[in-house]
XYZ file of C-alpha atoms in Angstrom:
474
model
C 6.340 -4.761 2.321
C 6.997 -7.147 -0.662
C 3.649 -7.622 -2.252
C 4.373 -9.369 -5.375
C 6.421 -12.191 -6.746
C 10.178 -12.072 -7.260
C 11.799 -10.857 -10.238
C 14.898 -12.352 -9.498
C 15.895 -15.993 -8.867
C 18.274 -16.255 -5.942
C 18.147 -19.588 -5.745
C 16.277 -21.994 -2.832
C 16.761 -20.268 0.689
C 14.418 -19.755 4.054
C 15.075 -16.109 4.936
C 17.745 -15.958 2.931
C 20.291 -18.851 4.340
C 20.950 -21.574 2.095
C 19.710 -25.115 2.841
C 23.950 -25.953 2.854
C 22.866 -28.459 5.942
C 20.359 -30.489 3.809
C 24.227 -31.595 2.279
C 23.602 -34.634 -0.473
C 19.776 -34.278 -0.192
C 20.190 -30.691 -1.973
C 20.557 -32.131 -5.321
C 19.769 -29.695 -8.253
C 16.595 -30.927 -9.155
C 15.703 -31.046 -5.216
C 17.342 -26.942 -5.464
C 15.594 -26.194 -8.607
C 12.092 -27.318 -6.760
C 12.747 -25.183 -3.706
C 13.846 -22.292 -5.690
C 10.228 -22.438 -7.822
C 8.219 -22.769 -4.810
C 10.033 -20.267 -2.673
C 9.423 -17.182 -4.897
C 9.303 -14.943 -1.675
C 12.072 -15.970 -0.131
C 10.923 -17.109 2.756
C 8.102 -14.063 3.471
C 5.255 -16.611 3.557
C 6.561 -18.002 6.889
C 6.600 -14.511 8.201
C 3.385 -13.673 7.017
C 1.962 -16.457 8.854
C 3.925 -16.686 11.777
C 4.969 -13.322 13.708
C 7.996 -15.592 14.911
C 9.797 -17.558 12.694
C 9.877 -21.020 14.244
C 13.141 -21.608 12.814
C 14.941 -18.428 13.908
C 13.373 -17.785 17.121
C 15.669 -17.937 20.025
C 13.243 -19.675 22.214
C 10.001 -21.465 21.734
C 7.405 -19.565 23.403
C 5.392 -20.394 26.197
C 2.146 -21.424 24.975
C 0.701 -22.360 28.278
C 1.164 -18.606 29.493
C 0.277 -16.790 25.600
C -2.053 -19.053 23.959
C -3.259 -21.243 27.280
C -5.850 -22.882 25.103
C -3.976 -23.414 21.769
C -5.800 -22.101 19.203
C -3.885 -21.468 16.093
C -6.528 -18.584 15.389
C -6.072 -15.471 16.998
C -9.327 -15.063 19.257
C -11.520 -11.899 18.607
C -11.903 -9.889 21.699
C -14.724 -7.287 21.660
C -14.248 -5.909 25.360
C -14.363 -2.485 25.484
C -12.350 -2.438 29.152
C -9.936 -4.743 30.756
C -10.756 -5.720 34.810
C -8.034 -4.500 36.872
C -6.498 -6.404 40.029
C -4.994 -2.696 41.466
C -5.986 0.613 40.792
C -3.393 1.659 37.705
C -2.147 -1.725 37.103
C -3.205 -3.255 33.746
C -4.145 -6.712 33.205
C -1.879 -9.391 31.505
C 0.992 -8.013 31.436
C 2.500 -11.150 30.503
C 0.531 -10.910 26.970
C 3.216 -10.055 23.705
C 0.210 -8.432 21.896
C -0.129 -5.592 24.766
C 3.842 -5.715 24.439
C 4.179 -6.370 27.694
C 2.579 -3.085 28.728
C -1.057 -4.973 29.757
C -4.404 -3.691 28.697
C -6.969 -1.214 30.551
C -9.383 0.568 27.918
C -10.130 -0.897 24.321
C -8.918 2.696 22.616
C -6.116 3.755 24.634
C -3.135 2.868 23.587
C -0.950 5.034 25.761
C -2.945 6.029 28.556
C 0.349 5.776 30.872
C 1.711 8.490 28.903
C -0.585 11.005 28.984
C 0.676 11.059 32.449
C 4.296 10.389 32.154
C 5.331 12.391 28.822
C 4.686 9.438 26.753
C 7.487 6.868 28.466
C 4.962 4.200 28.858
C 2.368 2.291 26.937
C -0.862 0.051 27.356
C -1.563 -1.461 24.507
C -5.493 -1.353 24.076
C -7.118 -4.681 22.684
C -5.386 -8.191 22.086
C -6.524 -8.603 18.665
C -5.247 -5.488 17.436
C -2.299 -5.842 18.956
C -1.672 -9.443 17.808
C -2.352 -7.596 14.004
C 0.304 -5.088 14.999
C 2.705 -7.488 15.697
C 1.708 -9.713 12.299
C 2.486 -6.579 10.300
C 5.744 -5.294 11.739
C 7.265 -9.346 11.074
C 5.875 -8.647 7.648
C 7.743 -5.421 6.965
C 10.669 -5.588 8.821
C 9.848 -3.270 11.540
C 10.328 -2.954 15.029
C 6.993 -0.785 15.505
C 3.157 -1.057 13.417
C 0.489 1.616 14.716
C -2.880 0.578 13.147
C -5.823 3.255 12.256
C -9.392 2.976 10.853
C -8.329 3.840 7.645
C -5.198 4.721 5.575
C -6.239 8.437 5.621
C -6.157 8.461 9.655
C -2.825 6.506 9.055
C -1.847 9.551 6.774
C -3.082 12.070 9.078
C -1.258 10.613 12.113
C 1.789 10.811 10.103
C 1.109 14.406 9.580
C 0.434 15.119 13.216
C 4.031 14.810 13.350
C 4.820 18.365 11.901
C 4.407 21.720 13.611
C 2.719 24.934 11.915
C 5.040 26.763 9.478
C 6.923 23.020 8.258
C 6.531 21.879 4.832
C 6.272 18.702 3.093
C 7.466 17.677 -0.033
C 5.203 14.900 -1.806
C 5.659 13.422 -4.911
C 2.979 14.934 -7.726
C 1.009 11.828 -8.551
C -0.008 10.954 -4.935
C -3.001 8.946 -3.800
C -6.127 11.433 -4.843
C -7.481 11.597 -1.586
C -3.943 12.338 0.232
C -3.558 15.072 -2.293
C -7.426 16.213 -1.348
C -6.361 15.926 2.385
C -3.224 17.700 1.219
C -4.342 20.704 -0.331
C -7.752 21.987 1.447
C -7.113 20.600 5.205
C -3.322 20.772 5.662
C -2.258 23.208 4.129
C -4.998 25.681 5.025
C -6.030 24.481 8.408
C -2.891 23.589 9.940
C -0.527 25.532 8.596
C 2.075 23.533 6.959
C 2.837 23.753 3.350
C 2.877 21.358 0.617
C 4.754 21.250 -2.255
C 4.220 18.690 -5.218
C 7.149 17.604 -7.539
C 8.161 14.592 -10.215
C 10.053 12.733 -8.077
C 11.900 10.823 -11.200
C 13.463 14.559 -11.793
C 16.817 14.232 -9.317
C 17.480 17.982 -9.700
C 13.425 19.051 -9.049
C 13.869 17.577 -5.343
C 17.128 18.667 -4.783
C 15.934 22.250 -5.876
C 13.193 22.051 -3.825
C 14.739 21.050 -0.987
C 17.527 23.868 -1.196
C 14.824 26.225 -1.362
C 13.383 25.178 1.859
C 16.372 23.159 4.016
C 14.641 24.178 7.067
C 11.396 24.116 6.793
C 10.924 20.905 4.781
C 10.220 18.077 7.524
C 8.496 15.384 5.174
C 9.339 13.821 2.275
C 6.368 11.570 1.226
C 6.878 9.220 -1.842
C 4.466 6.632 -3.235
C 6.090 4.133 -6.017
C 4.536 2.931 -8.368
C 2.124 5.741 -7.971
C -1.939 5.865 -8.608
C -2.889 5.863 -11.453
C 0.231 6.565 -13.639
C 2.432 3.739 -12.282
C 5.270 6.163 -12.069
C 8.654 4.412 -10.374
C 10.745 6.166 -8.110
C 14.269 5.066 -7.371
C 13.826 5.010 -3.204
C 17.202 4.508 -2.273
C 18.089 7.746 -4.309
C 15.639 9.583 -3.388
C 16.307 8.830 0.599
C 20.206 9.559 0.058
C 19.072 12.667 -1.126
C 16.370 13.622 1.839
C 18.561 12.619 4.273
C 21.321 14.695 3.300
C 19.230 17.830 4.209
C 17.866 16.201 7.472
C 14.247 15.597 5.989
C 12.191 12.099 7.055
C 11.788 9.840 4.101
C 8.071 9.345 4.199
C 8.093 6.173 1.583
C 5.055 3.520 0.949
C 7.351 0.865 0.541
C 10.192 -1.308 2.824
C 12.552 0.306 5.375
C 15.306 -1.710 4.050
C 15.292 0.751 1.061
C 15.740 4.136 3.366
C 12.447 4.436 4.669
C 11.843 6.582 8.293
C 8.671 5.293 8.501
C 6.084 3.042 5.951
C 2.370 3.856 5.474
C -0.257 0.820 4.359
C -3.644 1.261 3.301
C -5.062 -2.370 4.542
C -8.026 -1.954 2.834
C -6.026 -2.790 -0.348
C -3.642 -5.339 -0.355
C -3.276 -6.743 3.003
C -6.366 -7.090 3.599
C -6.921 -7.902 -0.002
C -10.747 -8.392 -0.026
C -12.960 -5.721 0.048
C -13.925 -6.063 3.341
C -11.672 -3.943 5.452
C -11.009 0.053 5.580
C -7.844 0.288 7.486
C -4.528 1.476 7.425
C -1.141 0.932 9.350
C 2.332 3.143 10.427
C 5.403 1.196 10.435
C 8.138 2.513 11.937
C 11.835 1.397 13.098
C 12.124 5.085 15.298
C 11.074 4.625 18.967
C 10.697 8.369 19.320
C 8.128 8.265 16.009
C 6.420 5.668 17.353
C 5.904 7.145 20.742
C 4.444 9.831 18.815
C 2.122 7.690 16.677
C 0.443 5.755 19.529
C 0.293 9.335 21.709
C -1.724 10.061 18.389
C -3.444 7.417 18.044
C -5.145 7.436 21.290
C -5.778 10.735 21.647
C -7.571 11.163 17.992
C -9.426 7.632 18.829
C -8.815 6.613 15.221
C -8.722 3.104 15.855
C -9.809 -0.577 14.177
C -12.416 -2.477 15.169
C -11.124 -5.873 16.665
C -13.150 -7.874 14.113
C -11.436 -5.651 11.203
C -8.167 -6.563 12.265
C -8.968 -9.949 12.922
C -10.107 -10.035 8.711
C -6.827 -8.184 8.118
C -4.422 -10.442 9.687
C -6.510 -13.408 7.924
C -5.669 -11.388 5.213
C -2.246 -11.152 5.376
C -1.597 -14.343 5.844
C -2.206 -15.427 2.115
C -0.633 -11.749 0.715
C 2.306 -13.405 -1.063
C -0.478 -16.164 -2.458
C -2.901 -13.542 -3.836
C -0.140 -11.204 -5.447
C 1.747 -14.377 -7.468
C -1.972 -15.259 -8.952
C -2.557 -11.458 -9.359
C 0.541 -10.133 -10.493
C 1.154 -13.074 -13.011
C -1.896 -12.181 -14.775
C -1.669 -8.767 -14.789
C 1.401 -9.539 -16.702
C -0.343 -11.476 -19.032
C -3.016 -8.772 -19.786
C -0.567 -5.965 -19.663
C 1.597 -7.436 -22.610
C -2.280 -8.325 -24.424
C -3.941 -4.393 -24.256
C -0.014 -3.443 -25.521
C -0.958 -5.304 -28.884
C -4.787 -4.312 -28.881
C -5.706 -1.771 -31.502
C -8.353 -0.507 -28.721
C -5.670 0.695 -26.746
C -3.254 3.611 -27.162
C -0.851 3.466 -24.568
C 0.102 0.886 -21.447
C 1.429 1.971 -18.234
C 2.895 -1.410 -16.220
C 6.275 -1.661 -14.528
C 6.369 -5.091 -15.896
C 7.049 -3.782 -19.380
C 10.216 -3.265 -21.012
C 8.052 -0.171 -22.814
C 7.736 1.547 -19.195
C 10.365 4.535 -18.565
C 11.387 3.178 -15.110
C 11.522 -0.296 -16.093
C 14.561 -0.894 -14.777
C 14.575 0.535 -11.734
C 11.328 -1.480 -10.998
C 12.906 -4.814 -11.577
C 15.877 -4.158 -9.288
C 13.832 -2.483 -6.434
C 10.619 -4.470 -6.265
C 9.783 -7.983 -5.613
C 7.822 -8.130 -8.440
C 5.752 -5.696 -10.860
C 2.628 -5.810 -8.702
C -1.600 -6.280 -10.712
C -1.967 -2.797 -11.445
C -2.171 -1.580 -14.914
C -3.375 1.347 -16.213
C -4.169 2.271 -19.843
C -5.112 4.499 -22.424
C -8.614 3.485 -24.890
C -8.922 4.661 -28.457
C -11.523 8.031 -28.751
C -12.001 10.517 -25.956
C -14.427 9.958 -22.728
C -17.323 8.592 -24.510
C -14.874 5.283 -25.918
C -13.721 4.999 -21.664
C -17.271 4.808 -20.751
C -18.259 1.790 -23.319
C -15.372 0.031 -22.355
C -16.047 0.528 -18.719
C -19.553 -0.160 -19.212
C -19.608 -3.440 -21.129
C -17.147 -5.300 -19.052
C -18.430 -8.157 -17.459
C -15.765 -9.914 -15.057
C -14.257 -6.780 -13.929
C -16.225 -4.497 -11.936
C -16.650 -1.230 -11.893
C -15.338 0.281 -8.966
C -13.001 2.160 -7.055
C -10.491 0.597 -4.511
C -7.343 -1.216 -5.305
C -5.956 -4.944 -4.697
C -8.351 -7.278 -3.664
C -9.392 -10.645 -5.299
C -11.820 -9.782 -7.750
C -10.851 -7.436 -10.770
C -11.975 -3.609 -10.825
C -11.880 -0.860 -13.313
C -12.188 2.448 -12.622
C -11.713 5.852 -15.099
C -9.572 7.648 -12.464
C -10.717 11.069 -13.969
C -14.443 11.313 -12.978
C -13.736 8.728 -10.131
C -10.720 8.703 -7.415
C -8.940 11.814 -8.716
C -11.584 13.948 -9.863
C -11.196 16.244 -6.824
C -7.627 16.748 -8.021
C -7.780 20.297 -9.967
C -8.043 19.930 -13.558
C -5.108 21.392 -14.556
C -2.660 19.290 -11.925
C -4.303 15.848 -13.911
C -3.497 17.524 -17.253
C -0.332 17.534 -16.101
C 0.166 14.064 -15.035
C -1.767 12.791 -18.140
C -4.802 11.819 -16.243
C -7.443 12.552 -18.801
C -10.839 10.833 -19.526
C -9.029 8.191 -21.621
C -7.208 6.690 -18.651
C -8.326 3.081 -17.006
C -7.137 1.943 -14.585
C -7.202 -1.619 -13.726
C -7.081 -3.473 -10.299
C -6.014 -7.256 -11.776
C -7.614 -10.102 -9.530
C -7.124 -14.039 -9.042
C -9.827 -14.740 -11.341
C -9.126 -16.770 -14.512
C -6.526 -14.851 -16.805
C -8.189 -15.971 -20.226
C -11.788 -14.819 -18.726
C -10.084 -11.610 -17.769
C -8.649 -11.424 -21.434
C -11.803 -11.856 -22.877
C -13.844 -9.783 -20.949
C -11.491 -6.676 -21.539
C -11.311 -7.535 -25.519
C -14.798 -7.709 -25.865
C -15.042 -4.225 -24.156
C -12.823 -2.717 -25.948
C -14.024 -4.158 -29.193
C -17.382 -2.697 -28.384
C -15.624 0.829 -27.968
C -14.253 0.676 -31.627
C -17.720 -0.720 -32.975
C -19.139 2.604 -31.774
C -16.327 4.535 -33.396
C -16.528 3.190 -36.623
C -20.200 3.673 -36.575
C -20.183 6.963 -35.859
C -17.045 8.326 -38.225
C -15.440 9.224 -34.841
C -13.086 12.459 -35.115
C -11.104 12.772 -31.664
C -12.985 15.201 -29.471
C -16.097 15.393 -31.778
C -18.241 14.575 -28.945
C -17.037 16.386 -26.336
C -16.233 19.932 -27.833
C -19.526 20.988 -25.136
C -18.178 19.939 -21.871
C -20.743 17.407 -21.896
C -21.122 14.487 -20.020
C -20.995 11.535 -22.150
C -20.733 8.551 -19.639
C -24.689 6.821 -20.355
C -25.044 5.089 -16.972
C-alpha cells in the first residue's frame, strides 16, 4: 500500500489518465497545480471511496446499500443476524457481506465448514465495509482482517503443513521473529530460516538447499529497526522461480502473493487500534484465510474497524506531513555531533538508496539512529525528550522513540541483534505531524544533554558498562 508521498513527479493525473479532456483549460500553470496537489496519484480518492466515482461502471444503488444516506459507515454491534429461513442469511443484497449475507458476528465462512469452503457469509457490516476500504487501497481483489497483525501473521502461517519451511528475511518485525522461533518452529513443525535478503546469492542458496520444502518467502522492506531495503521485484523473480509464495509487506503490483498490514500502525495511524489485515489477489488463499479466520475467532471489534477505516481515509494526508519531516530531521541528526550514524531511505548516505526511490512512493517517517557513548548516552537522550514520547509502536500522529534493544527486540537473542547492529546505541524514531522545528529542537536538546554528561564524566566508550549493568535511570 503506498504510504508516503511520491518521489517522482509524473505529472497531474487521476489514477493515472491524463486530464487530455480538460483540452485549453490544462494550461501549465493549471498542470503544474494539479501535479503539486496530486502527490498520490490519485490514491486519496481510493482511500476515501471503495469505488472510484469516476471509474465505476455504474452508480450504485443507494436506496438498496445505504437506504438512509449516511456518508459514515454505521457501526453495527450485533452479535447475530435474524434469519427469514432456516440457512438463509440476511441481506444478501449488502456489498460488505459480498453478497454472501450475514448470520453470526464471527463467522465468516460458516457455509464452508459444510461445503469444503465454496461459500462464504461474511460476518458483520462494518468489518466488511473495512475489508472492502482496504482491498481499493492496495489493489486487491481480497482483505481478511484480524485482531492484530500477529493473528494476521499467524493466519498466514496456518497456510503451511508440518515439515515446510519458510524463508524470512533476518531483520523481521521482533515479535514475528519471537512468534517465529519458539512457537513455529517448535510447536508446529515448520522450519525457519533467517537470511539478508539484499545478498541475491544468500536466497538463492537457500532456496536450492531446500526447493521443496521452502513454501514461504516472507520479506519486510524497509525493515524494523535497521531500515534495510529490499529490491521486491528481484526478490519475487527469484521465489517464484522455485515455486515459493512471495510473502511481501508491501503492494502486489511489485510480485506480491499475498500483503500483510499491521493497522495498528499506519492505517490506523493513531494509537488507538491493534489490528491487522491479509490482502490477497489468490481466491484459493483467500478461501483459506477466512476458513482461518473463523475458525481461530481472531477477529476485530466493529468499533475498531470503524476507527481504522476513519483512519485510512486521511493515510496519504498523515504520511506527506510525516514523511516530509522525517526528512527534515533525518538530514539534521546526519550533521549532529550527538549522532554517529543515520539509517533513512531518504538519504543519499543509505546503501539501498536507490532502490528505495524507484520502488516506494516515498521514503516513509521512520528513522533510526546511532547516539554518541554506549547505553547510558541512549537513555539521556531518550529520557530528556520532551515532544517525542517514549514508546513502542510505529506510525501514528504523535512522535515516539524507542531504544529497540531493551524494548521491541530484546527477545531477539543477543547474538542475532549483534549481527544486525542492533546494540544499545540504536533509536529508533516514529516521526509524527507535529511541528518539524519543535521536533528539531526537542531531539537537539536531548542529544545535547547526552554529550553534557560525557564531557562531564571523561567518557571512554564502554567505561560504564564493562559490568553488564543496567544503566537506563528511569
Amino acid at each position: 500500500m503506498s504510504s508516503s508521498p511520491s518521489n517522482k513527479r509524473n505529472g497531474a493525473s487521476t489514477n493515472g489518465n491524463e486530464l487530455k479532456h480538460l483540452g485549453t483549460l490544462m494550461t501549465s500553470a493549471v498542470e503544474d497545480a494539479i501535479a503539486d496537489a496530486d502527490i498520490y496519484h490519485g490514491r486519496g480518492t481510493c482511500y476515501l471511496h471503495i469505488d472510484n466515482p469516476l471509474t465505476s461502471k455504474e452508480k450504485p444503488d443507494t436506496s438498496v446499500e445505504n437506504p438512509t444516506g449516511a456518508v459514515v459507515p454505521s457501526i453495527s454491534l450485533a452479535t447475530t443476524f435474524k434469519q427469514s429461513t432456516p440457512g438463509e442469511p440476511s441481506a444478501r443484497f449488502d456489498p460488505n457481506s459480498f453478497g454472501m449475507g450475514y448470520e453470526y458476528s464471527r463467522t465468516d465462512d460458516n457455509l464452508g465448514l459444510r461445503c469444503s469452503m465454496c461459500t462464504f457469509i461474511l460476518g458483520n457490516p462494518t468489518r466488511g465495509v473495512f475489508e472492502r476500504a482496504v482491498a481499493a487501497a492496495e489493489k486487491a481483489k481480497y482483505c481478511v482482517a484480524f485482531s492484530s497483525g500477529s493473528a494476521a501473521t499467524s493466519a498466514v502461517i496456518h497456510l503451511l503443513s508440518p515439515g515446510e519451511k519458510i524463508l524470512s528475511i533476518d531483520d523481521v518485525y521482533g515479535g514475528t521473529q519471537r512468534y517465529f522461533r519458539r512457537i513455529v518452529t517448535p510447536r508446529m513443525g515448520i522450519e525457519v530460516d533467517f537470511v539478508d535478503f539484499s545478498d541475491n546469492e544468500a536466497v538463492i542458496g537457500k532456496l536450492l538447499a531446500d526447493a521443496f520444502k521452502t513454501k514461504l518467502v516472507w520479506l519486510e522492506t524497509p525493515t524494523n529497526p535497521t531500515l534495510k531495503v529490499t529490491d521486491i521485484e528481484k526478490v519475487s523473480t527469484i521465489t517464484k522461480r522455485f515455486n515459493a509464495n512471495a510473502i511481501l509487506a508491501n503492494p502486489l503490483e511489485h510480485g506480491a502473493d499475498i500483503v500483510v498490514h499491521s493497522v495498528t500502525k499506519y492505517i490506523n495511524g493513531h494509537s488507538d487500534v491493534v489490528m491487522g489485515v491479509v490482502c490477497t489477489n489468490s481466491e484459493e488463499i483467500y478461501k483459506q484465510l477466512r476458513f482461518t479466520q473463523n475458525g481461530v475467532g481472531a477477529v476485530p471489534s466493529p468499533f475498531d474497524c470503524y476507527l481504522a477505516h476513519r483512519g485510512l481515509k486521511t493515510l496519504h494526508l498523515r504520511m506527506e506531513a510525516a514523511a516530509r519531516n522525517a526528512n527534515a530531521i533525518a538530514q539534521f541528526l546526519e550533521i549532529h555531533r550527538g549522532v554517529t550514524k543515520v539509517v533513512y531511505p531518504g538519504l543519499k548516505s543509505h546503501p539501498q538508496y536507490d532502490i528505495a526511490t524507484r520502488q516506494q512512493n516515498g521514503y516513509g517517517a521512520m528513522i533510526t539512529f546511532y547516539c554518541v557513548g554506549d547505553r547510558v548516552q541512549s537513555g539521556i537522550v531518550l529520557k530528556n525528550l520532551r515532544v517525542f514520547a517514549l514508546a513502542e509502536s510505529l506510525g501514528a500522529v504523535e512522535s515516539l522513540a524507542e531504544c529497540p534493544s531493551l524494548m521491541t527486540h530484546a527477545s531477539v537473542p543477543d547474538g542475532q541483534r549483534a549481527l544486525l547492529g542492533i546494540d544499545d546505541t540504536l533509536i529508533r524514531l516514529s516521526v509524527g505531524i507535529e511541528s518539524c522545528p519543535d521536533l528539531i529542537t526537542d531531539l537537539d536538546n536531548a542529544l545535547n544533554a547526552a554529550l553534557k554528561s560525557m564531557e562531564q564524566n571523561s567518557f571512554l566508550p564502554g567505561s560504564n558498562t564493562s559490568d553488564g549493568g543496567n544503566y537506563w535511570d528511569w
